Tab-separated table of C-alpha atoms in Angstrom:
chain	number	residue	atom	x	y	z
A	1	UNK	CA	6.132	4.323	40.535
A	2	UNK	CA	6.867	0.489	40.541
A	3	UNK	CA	10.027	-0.398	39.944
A	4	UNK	CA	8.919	-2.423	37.406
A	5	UNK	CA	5.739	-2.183	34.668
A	6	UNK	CA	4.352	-4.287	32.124
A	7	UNK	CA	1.481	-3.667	30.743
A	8	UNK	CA	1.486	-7.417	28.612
A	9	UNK	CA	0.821	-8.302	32.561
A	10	UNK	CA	-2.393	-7.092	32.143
A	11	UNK	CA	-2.680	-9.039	28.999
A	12	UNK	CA	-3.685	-5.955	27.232
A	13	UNK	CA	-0.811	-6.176	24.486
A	14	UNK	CA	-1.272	-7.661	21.233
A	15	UNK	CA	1.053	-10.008	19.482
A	16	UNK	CA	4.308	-8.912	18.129
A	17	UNK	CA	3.530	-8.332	14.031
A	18	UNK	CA	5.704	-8.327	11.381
A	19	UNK	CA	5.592	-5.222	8.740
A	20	UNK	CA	6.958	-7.145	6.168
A	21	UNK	CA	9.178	-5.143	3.295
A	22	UNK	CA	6.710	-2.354	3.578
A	23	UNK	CA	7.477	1.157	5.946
A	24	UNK	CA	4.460	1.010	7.987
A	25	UNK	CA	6.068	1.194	11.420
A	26	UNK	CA	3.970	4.074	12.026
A	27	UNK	CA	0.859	2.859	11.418
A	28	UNK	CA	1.672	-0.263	13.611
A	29	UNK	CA	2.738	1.834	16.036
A	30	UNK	CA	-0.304	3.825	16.071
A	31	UNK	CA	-3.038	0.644	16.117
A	32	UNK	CA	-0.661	-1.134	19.123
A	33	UNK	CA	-1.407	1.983	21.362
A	34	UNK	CA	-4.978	2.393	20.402
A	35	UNK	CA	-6.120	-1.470	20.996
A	36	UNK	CA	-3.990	-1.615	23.709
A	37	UNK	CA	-5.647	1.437	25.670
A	38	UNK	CA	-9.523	0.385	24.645
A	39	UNK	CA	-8.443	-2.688	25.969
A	40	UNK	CA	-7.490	-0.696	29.055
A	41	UNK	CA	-10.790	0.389	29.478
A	42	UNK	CA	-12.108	-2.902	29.724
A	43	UNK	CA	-12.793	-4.173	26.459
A	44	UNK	CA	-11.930	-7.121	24.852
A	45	UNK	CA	-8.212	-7.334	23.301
A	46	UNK	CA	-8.579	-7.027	19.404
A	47	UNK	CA	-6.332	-6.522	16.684
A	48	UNK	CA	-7.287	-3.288	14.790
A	49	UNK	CA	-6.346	-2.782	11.179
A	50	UNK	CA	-3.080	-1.434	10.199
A	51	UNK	CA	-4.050	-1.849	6.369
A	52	UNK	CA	-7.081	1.101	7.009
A	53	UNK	CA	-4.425	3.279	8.206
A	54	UNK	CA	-1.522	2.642	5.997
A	55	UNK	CA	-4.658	2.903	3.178
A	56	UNK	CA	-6.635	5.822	4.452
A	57	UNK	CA	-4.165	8.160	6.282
A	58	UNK	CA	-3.219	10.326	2.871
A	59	UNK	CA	-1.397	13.013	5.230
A	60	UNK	CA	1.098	9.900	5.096
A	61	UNK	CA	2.516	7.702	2.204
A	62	UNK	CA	1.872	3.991	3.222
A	63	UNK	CA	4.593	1.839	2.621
A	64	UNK	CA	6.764	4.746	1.687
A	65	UNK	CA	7.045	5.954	5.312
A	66	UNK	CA	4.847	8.326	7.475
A	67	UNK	CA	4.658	9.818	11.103
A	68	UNK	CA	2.639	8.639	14.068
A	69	UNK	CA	1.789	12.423	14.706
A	70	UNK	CA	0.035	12.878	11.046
A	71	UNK	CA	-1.518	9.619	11.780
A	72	UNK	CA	-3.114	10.391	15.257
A	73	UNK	CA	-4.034	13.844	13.663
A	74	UNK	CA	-5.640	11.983	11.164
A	75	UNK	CA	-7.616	9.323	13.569
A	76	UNK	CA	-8.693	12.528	15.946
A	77	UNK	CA	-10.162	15.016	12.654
A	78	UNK	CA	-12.025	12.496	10.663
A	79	UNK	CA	-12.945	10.397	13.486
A	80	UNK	CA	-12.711	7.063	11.532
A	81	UNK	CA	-13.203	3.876	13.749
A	82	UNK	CA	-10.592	1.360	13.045
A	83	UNK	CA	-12.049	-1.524	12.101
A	84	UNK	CA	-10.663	-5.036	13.362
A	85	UNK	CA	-7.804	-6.694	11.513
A	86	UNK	CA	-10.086	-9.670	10.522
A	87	UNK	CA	-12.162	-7.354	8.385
A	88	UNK	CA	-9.400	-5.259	6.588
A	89	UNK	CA	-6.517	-7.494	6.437
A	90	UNK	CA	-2.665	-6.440	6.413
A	91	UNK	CA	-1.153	-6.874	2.828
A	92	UNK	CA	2.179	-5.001	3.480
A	93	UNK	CA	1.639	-2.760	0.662
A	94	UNK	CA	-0.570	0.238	-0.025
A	95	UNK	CA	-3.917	-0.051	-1.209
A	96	UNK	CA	-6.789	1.414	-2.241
A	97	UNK	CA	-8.700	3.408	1.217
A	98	UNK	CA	-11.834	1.124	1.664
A	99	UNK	CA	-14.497	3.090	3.828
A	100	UNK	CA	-17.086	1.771	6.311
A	101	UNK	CA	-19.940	3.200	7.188
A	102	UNK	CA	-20.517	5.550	10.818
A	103	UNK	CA	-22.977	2.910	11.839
A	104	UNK	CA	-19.969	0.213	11.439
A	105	UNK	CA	-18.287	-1.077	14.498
A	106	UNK	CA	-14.938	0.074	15.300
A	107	UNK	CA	-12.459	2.005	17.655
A	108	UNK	CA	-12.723	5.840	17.137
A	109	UNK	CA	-9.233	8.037	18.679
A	110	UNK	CA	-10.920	10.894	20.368
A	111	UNK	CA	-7.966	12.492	21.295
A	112	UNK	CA	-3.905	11.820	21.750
A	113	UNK	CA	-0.644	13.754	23.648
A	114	UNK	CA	2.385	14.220	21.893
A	115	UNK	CA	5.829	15.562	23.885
A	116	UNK	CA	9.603	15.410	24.333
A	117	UNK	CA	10.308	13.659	27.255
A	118	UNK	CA	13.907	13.851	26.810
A	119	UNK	CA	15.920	14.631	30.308
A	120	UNK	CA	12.860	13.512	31.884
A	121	UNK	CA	12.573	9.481	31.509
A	122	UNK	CA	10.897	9.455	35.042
A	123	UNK	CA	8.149	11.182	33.692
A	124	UNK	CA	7.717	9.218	30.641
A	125	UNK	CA	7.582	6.191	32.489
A	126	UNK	CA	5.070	7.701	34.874
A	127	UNK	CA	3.070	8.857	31.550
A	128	UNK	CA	3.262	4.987	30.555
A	129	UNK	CA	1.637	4.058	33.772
A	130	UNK	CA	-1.175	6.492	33.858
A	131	UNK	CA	-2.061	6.402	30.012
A	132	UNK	CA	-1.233	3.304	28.537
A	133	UNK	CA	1.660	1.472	25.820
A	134	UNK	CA	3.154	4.975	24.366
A	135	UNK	CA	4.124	5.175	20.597
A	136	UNK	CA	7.597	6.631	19.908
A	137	UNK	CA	10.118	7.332	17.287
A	138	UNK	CA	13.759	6.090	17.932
A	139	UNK	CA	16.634	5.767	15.679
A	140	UNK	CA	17.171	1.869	15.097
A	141	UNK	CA	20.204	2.393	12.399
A	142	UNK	CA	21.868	-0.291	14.785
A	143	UNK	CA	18.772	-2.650	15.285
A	144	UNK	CA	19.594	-3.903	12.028
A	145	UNK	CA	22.478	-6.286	13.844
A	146	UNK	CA	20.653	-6.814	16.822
A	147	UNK	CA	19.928	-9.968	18.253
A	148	UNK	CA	18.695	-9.567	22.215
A	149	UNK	CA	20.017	-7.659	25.444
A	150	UNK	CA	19.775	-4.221	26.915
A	151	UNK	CA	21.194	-1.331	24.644
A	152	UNK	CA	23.179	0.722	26.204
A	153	UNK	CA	25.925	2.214	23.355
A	154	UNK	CA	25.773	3.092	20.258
A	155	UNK	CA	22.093	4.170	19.737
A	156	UNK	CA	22.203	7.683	18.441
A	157	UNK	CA	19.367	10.196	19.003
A	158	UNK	CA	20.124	11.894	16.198
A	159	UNK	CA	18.062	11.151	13.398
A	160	UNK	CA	14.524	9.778	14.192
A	161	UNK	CA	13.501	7.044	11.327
A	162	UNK	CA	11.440	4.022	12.738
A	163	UNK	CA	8.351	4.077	15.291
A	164	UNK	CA	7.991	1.450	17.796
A	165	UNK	CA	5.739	0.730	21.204
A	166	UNK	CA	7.210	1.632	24.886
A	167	UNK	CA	4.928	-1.334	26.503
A	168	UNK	CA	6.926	-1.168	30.075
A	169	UNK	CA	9.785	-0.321	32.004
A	170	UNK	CA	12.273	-2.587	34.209
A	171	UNK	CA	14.450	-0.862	36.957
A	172	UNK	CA	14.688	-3.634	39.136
A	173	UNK	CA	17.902	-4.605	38.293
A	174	UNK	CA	21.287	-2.859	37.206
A	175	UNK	CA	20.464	-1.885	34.041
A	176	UNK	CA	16.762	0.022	33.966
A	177	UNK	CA	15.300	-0.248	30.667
A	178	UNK	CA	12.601	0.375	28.618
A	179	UNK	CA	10.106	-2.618	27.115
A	180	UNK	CA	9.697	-1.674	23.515
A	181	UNK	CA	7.383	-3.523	21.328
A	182	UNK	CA	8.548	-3.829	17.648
A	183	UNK	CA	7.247	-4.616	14.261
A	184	UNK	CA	9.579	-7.123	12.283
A	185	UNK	CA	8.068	-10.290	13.744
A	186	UNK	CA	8.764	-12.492	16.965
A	187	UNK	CA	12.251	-13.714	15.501
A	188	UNK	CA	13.908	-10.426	15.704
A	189	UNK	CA	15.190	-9.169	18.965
A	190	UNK	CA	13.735	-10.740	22.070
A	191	UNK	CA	10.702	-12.546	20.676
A	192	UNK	CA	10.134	-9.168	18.651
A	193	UNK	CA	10.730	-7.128	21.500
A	194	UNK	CA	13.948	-4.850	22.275
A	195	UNK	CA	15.534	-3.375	25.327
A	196	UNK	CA	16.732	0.012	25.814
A	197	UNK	CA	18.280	1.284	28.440
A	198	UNK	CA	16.412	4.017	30.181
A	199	UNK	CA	18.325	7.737	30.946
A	200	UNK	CA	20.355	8.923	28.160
A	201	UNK	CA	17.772	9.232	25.618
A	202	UNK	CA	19.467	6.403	24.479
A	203	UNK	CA	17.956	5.904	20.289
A	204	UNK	CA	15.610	9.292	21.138
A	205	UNK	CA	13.129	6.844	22.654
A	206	UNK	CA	12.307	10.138	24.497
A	207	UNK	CA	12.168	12.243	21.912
A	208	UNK	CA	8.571	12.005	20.576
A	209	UNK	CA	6.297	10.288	22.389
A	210	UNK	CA	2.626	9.907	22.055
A	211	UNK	CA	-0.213	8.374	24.342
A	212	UNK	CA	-3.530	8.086	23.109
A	213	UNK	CA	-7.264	8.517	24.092
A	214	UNK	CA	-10.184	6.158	22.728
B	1	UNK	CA	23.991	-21.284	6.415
B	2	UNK	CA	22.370	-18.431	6.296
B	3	UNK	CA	21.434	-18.680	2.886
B	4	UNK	CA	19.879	-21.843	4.321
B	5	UNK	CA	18.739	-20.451	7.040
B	6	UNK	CA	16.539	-17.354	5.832
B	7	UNK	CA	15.743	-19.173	2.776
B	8	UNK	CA	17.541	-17.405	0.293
B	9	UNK	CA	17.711	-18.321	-3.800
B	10	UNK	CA	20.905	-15.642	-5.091
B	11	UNK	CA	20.732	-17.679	-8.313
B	12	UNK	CA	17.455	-15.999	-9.463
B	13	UNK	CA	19.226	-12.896	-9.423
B	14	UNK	CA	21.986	-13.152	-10.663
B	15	UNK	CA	26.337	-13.562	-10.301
B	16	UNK	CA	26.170	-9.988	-9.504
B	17	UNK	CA	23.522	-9.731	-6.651
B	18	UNK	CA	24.924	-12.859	-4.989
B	19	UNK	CA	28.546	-11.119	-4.622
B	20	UNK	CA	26.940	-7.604	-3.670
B	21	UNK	CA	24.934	-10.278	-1.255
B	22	UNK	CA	27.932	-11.804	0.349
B	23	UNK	CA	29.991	-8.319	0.901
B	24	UNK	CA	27.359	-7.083	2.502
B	25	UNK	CA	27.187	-10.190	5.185
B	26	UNK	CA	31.420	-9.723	5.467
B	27	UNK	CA	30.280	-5.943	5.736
B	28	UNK	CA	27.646	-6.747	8.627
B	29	UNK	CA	30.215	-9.361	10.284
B	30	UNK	CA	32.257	-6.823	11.142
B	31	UNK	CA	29.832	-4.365	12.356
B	32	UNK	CA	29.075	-7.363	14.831
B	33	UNK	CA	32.432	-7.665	16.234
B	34	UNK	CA	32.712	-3.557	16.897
B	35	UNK	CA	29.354	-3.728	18.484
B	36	UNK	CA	30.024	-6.680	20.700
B	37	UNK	CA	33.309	-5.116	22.057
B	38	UNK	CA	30.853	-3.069	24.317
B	39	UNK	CA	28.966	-5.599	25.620
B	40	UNK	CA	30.771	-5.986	29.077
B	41	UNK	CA	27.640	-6.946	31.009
B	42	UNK	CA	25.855	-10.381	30.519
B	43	UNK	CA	22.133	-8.599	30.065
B	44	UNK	CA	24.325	-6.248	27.481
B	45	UNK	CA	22.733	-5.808	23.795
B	46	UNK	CA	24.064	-8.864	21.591
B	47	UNK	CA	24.484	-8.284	18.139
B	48	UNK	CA	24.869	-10.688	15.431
B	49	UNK	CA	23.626	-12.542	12.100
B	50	UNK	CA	19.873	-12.298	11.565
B	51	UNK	CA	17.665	-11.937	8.582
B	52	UNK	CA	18.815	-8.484	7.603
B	53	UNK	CA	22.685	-9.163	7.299
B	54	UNK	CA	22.892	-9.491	3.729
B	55	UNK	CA	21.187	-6.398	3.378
B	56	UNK	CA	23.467	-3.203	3.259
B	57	UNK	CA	22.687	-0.487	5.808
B	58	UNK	CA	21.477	1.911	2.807
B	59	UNK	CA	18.748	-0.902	1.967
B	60	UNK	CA	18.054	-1.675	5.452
B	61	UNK	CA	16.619	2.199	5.954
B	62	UNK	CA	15.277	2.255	2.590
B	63	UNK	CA	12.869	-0.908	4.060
B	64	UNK	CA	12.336	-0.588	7.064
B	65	UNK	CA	13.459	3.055	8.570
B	66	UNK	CA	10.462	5.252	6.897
B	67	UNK	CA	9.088	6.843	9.923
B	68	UNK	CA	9.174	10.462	10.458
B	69	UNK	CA	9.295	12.338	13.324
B	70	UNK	CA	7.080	16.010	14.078
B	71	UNK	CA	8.658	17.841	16.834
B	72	UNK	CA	7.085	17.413	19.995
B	73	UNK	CA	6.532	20.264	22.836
B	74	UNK	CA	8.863	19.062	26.111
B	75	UNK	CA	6.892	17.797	28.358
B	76	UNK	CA	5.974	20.003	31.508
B	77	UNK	CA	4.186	17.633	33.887
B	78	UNK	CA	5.033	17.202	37.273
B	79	UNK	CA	8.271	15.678	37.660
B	80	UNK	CA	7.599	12.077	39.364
B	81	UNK	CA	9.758	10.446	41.884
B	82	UNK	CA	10.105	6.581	42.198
């Protein structure tokens, strides 16, 4: 492995987005690992819509909260195609499902992988290499104060309430940590990114971890 | 200042909401200060006043913790060495 991974390197990382007072982590989550792994496979970068999924996924609740799991297992049964951002714009509440058509354009999730990687943070990064940005549940109780750095204390594993994007890995210097993507815009955190030290399971950042398959 | 700052009218809401506003900022002040005392290292987690401090930590997860978590099978790949 490198000692160091990024996959916004490869430019295939969207922009950091902002949720808004509305719960739908998960379904950011969920759309930042499935653009960013069709972009992967050589297509064009393009924001997908996290309004179709916070409207359409009814194992979940929308703005009330939901789980990157049900949402996957969603994506993979019906085989809806996600539909670009431009055509089904966030409103950071939920909404009414609109459908589209087979014949529409879109990104379909043919399949995903979901495990605890906990004890095992080599492997996860390795699984970030080989598959693409991963989407994870942490506990961010403390990322309510936090304004930049590596975190390295006081991030319990213990109760798993926000979902996020694991977009790379840094070992290069003396702190390793992870790259995590997050949802509350590009004035939180570093630019709307935060860093978490890797071993430890430091938040649960290895505790459920998915990597999906367009 | 940080009314300023994040843009924030109290008035609209009331005597009431803008105390309960401004013990929650003392509250998240000092939840700073504890935090910081473990930042030893210069690339060490910084915590401070942003947009959520006058927020208390029950309506911070009420917003924006609302994820849930299934449990996941451990993962039994090949162990990788760097």
């Amino acid at each position: 492995l490198p000692g160091k991974f990024d996959w916004r390197d490869k430019a295939v990382v969207a922009t950091v987005q902002n949720q808004e007072a509305c719960g739908s982590c998960w379904a950011f989550s969920v759309v930042g690992a499935t653009q960013s792994v069709r972009a992967i496979g050589g297509w064009r970068l393009q924001q997908l819509s996290v309004q179709q999924v916070l409207d359409c996924s009814f194992r979940n609740n929308g703005c009330s909260g939901g789980s990157t799991f049900q949402a996957l297992s969603w994506l993979k049964q019906t085989g809806v195609k996600l539909v670009p951002q431009s055509e089904y714009p966030y409103k950071a509440k939920t909404g009414i499902c609109h459908f589209f058509p087979q014949s529409h354009g879109g990104v379909a999730v043919r399949n995903f992988t979901s495990h605890d990687f906990s004890g095992q943070e080599e492997a996860m990064m390795s699984h970030l290499v080989e598959r693409g940005p991963l989407a994870v549940i942490v506990d961010a109780v403390s990322w309510q104060d936090y304004l930049g750095g590596i975190i390295q204390h006081h991030c319990s594993s213990k109760w798993a309430n926000h979902a996020v994007l694991v977009v790379g890995y840094d070992t290069v210097g003396d702190i390793p940590y992870w790259i995590v993507q997050n949802s509350w815009g590009a004035s939180w955190g570093n630019e709307g990114y935060v860093y978490i030290k890797i071993g430890g399971n430091l938040c649960g950042i290895a505790d459920s971890v998915a990597a999906v398959i367009v | 200042s940080f009314r300023a700052h994040f843009r924030r009218a109290y008035e609209a809401e009331g005597e009431e909401s803008n105390r309960r506003r401004r013990l929650h900022f003392q509250d998240a002040t000092k939840r700073h200060a504890y935090l910081n005392s473990f930042s030893t290292l210069p690339q060490s987690a910084k915590y401070g006043v942003n947009r959520f401090s006058d927020l208390s930590q029950h309506e911070f997860r009420e917003l924006y913790l609302r994820a849930s978590a299934d449990t996941a099978p451990p993962f039994s790949g090949l162990k990788t060495q760097r």
